[in-house]
Short mmCIF file of C-alpha atoms in Angstrom, two decimals:
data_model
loop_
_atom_site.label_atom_id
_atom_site.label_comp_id
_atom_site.label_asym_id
_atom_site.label_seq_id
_atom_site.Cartn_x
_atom_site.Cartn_y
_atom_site.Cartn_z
CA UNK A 1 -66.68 42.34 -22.47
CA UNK A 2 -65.62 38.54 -22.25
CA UNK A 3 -61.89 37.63 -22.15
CA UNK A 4 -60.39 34.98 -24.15
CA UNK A 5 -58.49 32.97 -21.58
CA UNK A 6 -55.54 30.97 -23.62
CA UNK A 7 -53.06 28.66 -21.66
CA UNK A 8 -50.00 28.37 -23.53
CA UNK A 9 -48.30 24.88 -22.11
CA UNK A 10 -44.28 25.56 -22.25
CA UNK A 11 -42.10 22.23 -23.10
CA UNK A 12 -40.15 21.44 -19.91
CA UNK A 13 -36.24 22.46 -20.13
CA UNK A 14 -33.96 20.45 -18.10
CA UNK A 15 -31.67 23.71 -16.40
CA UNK A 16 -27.77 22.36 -16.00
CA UNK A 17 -27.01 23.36 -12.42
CA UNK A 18 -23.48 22.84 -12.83
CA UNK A 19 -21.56 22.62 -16.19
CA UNK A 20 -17.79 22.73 -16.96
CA UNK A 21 -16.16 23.49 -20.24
CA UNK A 22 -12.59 23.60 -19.55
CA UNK A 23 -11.80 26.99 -21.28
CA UNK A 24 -9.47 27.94 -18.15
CA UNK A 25 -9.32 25.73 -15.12
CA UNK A 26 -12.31 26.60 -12.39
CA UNK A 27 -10.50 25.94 -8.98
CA UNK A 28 -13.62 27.00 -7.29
CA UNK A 29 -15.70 24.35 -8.84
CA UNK A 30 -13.70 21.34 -7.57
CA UNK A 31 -11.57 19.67 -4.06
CA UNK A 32 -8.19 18.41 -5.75
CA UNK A 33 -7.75 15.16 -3.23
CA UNK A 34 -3.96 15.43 -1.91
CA UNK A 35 -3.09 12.25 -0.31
CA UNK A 36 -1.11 8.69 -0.53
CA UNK A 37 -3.45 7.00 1.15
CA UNK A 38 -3.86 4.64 -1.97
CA UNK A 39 -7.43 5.34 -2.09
CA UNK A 40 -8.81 1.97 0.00
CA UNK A 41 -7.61 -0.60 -2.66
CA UNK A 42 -3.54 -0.16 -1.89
CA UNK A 43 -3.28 1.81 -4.85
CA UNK A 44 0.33 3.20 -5.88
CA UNK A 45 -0.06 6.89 -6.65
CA UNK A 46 0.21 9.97 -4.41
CA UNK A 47 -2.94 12.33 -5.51
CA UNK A 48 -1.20 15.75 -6.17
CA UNK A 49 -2.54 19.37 -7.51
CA UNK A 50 1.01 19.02 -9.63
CA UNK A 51 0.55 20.99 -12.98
CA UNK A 52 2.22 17.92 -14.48
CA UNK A 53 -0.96 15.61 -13.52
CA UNK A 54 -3.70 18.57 -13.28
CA UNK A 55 -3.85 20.76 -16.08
CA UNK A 56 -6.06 22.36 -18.63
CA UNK A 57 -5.06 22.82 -22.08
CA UNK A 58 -7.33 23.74 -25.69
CA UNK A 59 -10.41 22.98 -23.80
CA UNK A 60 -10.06 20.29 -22.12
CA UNK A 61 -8.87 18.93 -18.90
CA UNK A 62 -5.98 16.22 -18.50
CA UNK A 63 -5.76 14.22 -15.48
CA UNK A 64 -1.70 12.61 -15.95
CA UNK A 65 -0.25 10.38 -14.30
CA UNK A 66 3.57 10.52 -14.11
CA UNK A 67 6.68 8.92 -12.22
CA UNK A 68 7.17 10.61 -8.84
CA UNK A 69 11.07 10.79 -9.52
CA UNK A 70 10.27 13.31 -12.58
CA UNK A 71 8.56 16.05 -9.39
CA UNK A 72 11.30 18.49 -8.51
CA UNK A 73 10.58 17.33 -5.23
CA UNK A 74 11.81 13.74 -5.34
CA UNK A 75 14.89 11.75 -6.65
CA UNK A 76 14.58 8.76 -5.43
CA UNK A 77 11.69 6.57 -4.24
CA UNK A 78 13.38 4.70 -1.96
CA UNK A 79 14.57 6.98 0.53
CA UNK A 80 12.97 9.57 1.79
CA UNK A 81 10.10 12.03 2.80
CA UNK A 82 6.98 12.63 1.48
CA UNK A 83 5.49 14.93 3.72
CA UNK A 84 2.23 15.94 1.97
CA UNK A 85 1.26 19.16 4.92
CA UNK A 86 4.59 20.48 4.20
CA UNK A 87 5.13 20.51 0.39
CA UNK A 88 1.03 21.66 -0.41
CA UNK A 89 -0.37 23.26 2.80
CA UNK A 90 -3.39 20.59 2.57
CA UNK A 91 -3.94 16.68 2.81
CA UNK A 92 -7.07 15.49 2.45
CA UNK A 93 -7.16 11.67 3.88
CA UNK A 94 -4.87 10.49 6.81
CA UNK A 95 -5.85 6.96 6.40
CA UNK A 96 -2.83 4.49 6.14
CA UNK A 97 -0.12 7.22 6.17
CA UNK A 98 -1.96 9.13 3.45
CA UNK A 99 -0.21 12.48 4.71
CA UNK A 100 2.81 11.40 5.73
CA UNK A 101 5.34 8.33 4.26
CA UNK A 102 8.63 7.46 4.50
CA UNK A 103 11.22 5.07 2.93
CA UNK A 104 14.45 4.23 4.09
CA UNK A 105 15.74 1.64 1.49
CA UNK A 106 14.45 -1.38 3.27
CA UNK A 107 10.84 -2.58 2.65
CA UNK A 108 8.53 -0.94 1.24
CA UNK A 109 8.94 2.51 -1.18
CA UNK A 110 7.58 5.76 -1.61
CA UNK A 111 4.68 6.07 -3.82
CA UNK A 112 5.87 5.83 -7.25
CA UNK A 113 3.55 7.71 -9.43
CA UNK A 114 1.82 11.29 -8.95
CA UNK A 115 -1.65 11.57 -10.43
CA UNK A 116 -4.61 13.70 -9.80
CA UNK A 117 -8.44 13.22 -8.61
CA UNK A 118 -11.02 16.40 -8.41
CA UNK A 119 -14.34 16.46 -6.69
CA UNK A 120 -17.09 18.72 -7.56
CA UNK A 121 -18.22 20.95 -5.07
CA UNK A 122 -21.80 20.75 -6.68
CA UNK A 123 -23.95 17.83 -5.35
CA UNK A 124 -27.31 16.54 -6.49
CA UNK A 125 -29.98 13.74 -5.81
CA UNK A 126 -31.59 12.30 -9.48
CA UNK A 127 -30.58 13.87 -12.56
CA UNK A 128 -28.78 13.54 -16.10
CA UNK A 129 -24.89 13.45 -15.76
CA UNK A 130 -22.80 13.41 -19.07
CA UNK A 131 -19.00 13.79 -19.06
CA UNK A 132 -17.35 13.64 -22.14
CA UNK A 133 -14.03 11.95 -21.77
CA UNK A 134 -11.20 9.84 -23.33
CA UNK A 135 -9.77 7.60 -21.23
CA UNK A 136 -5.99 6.37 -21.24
CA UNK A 137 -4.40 3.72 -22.69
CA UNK A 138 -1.42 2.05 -20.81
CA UNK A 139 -0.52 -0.95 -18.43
CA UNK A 140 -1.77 -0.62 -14.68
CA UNK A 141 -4.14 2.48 -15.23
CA UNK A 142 -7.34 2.78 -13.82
CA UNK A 143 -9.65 5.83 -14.96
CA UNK A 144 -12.94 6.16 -13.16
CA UNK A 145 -15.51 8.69 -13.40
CA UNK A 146 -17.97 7.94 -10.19
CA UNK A 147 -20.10 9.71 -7.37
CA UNK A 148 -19.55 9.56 -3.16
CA UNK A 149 -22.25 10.50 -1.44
CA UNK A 150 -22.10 14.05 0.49
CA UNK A 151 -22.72 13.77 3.84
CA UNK A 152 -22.78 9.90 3.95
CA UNK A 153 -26.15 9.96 5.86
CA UNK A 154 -26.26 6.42 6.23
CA UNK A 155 -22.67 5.76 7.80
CA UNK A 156 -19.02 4.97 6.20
CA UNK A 157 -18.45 3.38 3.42
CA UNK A 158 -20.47 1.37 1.43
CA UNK A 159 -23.51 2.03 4.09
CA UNK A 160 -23.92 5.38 1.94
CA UNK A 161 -23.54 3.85 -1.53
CA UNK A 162 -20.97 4.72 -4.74
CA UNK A 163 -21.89 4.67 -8.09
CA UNK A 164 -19.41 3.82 -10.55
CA UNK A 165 -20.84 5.02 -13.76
CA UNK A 166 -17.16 4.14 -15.71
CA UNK A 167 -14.04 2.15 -14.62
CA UNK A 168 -11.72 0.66 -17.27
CA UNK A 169 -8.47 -1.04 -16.82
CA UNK A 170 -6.07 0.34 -19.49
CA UNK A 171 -3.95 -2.68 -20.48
CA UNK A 172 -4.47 -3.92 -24.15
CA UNK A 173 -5.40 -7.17 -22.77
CA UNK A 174 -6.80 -8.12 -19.29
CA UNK A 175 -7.99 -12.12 -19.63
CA UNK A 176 -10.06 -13.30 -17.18
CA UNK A 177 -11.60 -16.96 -18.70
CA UNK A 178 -11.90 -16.54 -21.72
CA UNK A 179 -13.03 -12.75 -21.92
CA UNK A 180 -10.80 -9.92 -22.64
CA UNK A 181 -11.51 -7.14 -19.33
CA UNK A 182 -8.97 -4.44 -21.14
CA UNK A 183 -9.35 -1.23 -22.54
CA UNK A 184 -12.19 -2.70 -24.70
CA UNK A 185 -13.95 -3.04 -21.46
CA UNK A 186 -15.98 -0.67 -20.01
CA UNK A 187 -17.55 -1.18 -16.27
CA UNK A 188 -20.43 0.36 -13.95
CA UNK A 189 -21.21 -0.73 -10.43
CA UNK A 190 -23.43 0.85 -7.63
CA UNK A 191 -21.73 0.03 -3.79
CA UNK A 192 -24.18 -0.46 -0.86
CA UNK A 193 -24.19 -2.42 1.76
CA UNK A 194 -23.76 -2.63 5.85
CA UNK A 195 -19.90 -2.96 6.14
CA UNK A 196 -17.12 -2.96 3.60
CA UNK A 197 -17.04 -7.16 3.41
CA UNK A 198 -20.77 -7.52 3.04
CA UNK A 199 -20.76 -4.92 -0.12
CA UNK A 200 -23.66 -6.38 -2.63
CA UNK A 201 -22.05 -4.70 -5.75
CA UNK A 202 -21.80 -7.99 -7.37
CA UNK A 203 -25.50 -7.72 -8.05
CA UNK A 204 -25.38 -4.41 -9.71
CA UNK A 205 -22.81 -4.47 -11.97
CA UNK A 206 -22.28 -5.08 -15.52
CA UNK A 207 -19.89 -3.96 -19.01
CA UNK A 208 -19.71 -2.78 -22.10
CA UNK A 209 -17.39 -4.79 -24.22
CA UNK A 210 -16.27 -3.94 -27.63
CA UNK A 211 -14.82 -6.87 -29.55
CA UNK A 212 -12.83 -7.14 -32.94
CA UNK A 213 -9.98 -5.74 -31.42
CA UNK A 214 -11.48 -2.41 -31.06
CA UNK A 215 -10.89 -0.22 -27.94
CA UNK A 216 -12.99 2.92 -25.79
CA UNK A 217 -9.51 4.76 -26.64
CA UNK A 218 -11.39 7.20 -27.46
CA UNK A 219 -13.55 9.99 -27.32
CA UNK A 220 -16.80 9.25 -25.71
CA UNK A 221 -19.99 10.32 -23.77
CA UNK A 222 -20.22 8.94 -20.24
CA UNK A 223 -23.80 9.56 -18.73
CA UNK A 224 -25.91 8.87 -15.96
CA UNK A 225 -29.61 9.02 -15.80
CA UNK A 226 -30.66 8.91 -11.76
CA UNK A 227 -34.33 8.39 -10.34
CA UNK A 228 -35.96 7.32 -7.44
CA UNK A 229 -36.75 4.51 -9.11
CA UNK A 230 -33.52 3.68 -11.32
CA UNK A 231 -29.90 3.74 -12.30
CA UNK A 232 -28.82 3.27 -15.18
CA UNK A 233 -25.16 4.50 -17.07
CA UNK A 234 -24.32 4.93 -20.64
CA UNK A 235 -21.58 5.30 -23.25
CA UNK A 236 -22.40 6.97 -26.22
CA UNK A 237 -26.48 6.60 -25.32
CA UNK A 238 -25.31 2.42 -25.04
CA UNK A 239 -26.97 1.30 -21.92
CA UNK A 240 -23.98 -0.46 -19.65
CA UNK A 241 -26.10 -1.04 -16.42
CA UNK A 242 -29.55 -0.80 -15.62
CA UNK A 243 -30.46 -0.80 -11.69
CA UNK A 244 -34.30 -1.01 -10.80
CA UNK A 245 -34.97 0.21 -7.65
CA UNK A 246 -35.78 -3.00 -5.88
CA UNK A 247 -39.84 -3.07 -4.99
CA UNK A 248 -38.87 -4.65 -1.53
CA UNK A 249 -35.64 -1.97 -1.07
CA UNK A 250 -32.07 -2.68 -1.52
CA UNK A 251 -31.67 -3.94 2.01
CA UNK A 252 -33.88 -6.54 1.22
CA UNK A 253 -32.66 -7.04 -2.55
CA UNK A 254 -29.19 -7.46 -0.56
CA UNK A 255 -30.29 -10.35 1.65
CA UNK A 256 -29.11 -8.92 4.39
CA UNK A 257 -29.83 -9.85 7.98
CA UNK A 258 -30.62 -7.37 11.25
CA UNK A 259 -32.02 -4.35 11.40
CA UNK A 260 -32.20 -2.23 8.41
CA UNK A 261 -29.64 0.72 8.55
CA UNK A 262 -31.47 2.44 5.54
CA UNK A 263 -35.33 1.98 7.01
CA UNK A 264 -35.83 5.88 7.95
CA UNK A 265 -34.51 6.55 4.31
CA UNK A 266 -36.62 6.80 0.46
CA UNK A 267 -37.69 3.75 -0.79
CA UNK A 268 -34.15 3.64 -3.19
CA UNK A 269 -32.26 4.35 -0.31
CA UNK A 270 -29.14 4.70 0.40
CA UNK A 271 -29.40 5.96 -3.75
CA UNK A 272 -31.74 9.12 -2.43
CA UNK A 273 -28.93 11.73 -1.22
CA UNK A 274 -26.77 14.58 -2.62
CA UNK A 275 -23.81 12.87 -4.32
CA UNK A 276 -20.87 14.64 -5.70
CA UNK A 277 -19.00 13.80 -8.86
CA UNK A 278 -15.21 12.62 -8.61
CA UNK A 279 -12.70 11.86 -11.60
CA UNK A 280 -9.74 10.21 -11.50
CA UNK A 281 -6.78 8.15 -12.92
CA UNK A 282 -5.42 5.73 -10.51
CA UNK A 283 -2.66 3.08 -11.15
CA UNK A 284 -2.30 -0.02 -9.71
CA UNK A 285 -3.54 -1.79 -6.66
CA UNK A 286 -6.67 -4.72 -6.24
CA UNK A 287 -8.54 -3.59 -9.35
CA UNK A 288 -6.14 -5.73 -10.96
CA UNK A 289 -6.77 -9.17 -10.00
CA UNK A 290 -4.30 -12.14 -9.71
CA UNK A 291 -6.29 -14.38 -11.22
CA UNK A 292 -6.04 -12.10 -14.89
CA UNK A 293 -3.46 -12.56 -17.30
CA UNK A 294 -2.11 -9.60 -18.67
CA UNK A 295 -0.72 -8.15 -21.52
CA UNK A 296 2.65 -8.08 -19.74
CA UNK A 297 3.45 -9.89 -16.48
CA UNK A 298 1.57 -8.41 -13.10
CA UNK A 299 4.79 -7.74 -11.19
CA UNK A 300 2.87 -7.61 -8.32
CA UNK A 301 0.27 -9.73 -6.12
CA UNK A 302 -2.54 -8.75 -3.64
CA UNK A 303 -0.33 -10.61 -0.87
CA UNK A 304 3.03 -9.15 -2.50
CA UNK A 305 5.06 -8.01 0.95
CA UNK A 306 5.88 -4.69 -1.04
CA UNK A 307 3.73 -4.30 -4.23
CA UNK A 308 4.61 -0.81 -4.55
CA UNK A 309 8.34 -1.61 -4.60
CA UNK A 310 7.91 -4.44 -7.29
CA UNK A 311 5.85 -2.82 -9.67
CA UNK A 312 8.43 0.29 -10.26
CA UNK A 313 11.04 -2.32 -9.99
CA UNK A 314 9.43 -4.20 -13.00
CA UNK A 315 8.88 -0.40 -14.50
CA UNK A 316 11.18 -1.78 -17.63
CA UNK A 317 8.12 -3.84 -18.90
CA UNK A 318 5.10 -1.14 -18.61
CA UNK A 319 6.41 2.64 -18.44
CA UNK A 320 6.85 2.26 -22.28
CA UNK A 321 2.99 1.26 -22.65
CA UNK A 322 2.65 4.99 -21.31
CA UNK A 323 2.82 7.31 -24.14
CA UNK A 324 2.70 10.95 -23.20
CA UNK A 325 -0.79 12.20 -22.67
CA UNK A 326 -2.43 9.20 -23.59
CA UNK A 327 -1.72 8.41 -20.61
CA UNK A 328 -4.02 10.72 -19.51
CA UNK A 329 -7.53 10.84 -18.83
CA UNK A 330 -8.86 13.82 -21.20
CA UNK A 331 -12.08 15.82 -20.28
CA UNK A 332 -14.22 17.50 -23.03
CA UNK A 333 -16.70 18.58 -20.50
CA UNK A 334 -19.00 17.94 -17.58
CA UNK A 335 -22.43 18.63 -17.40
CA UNK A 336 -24.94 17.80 -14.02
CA UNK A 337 -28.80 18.67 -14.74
CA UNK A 338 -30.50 17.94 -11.59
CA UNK A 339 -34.28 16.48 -12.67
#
């Protein structure tokens, strides 16, 4: 007897390897970064797993940040301890006193604000990423949702790559020219390069502005959509920056002279390794340049002496931007569907 041979051709199902809904907080799923460190752009929070700045609530997942004098464990910012070891067990970067900082009234003060940054333990090369977030509102915050390489096969920082897929700056208004780089502004960037001042971000970056007085106080979809032979971020299914793997490689694309640290890599390299996932809400630091004029005054400069000191000095003209938990970065959920 003959048999009827009949192929049945299945449509292809992306499978989320790692999704996150916020019903109850998941410690297993993430690294909460403790540290002062100021996060490589003299930033002026201390990253803390404080209930206050970490918490889930009705779904979702608030990252706050809040003064450091409201923490049962401070009074006063300008005299004092913070020994990081010694109030949480863990510290996760030493760099620049991260675990350790003192103030004794003269110079320089503690870190003013306590906020919070998580890092998924899941990594993945190419894939979908969507996070649906809102991001705060309020003078001197900085949200980011981004990916670090894992193993940062290619050396330290950028020789492994970052990409940015949002960064906002949460004044009202942030003028630099004559364009608005506020809260109406969102950015993407990809990092890469062979040392930290010959970083080539400048030629993968762009923004999605909204004008009309209109905001990205909101909720949104944040997504990434990672190949070997592009990069491109979203808001909403809005395309904010498109990356082309370079025919001739990024080292190339870079202009960069000697020998090529990413050769032995993929042809997108160093954008061809396991990256994890990191959110954040940081406050202060080089993000905000000099040359932008603000909503309210900058009370502090890139050169300031003590720019920690003078921005909570000048607290009277920003902590009142800072309305409860918009304040906060707010999570819907995350969702990482390796391709």
């Amino acid at each position: 007897m003959d048999r009827l041979l009949v192929f049945v051709f299945l449509p292809f199902v992306a499978v989320t390897a790692f999704r996150d809904d916020f019903n109850t907080w998941n410690a297993g799923n993430y690294q909460i970064e403790v540290s002062a460190w100021g996060g490589g752009n003299n930033e002026f929070q201390v990253y803390v797993p404080d209930h206050n700045n970490l918490y889930v609530k009705n779904g979702n997942l608030y990252i706050r940040p809040t003064k450091t004098i409201d923490s049962p464990h401070f009074n006063d910012v300008y005299h004092g301890d913070m020994n990081l070891y010694s109030l949480y067990g863990v510290c996760n970067q030493h760099d620049n006193n991260g675990c350790h900082k003192t103030a004794n009234g003269n110079g320089e003060i503690l870190p003013p604000i306590m906020s919070a940054k998580i890092i998924t333990n899941f990594a993945m090369t190419y894939g979908r990423i969507n996070v649906r977030a809102k991001i705060p509102k309020g003078d001197w915050l900085w949200p980011a949702i981004w990916l670090l390489p894992r193993d940062f096969s290619y050396g330290g920082w950028p020789r492994s790559g970052e990409i940015d897929m949002m960064e906002s700056i949460g004044n009202t208004k942030a003028m630099f020219g004559n364009q608005n780089r506020g809260i109406n502004d969102v950015q993407s960037t990809l990092h890469w390069g062979p040392a930290y001042n010959q970083n080539a971000f400048y030629k993968t970056h762009n923004s999605k502005i909204k004008y009309g007085g209109d905001d990205w106080h909101g909720w949104h979809t944040y997504s990434l959509d990672w190949t070997a032979d592009h990069i491109i971020t979203y808001v909403d299914n809005q395309e904010i920056l498109r990356v082309d793997t370079p025919h001739n490689g990024f080292w190339n694309f870079g202009g960069f002279s000697g020998q090529n640290i990413w050769s032995h890599g993929g042809k997108n390299a160093p954008f061809d390794k396991p990256f994890h996932l990191i959110l954040n809400v940081a406050v202060g630091g080089n993000f905000f340049g000099d040359d932008g004029h603000y909503d309210t005054q900058k009370p502090w400069s890139r050169y300031s002496p003590n720019p920690k000191r003078s921005f909570w000095e000048a607290r009277g003209s920003w902590e009142n931007t800072w309305h409860g938990e918009e304040a906060a970065m707010i999570v819907d959920y995350i969702e990482m569907i390796p391709y």
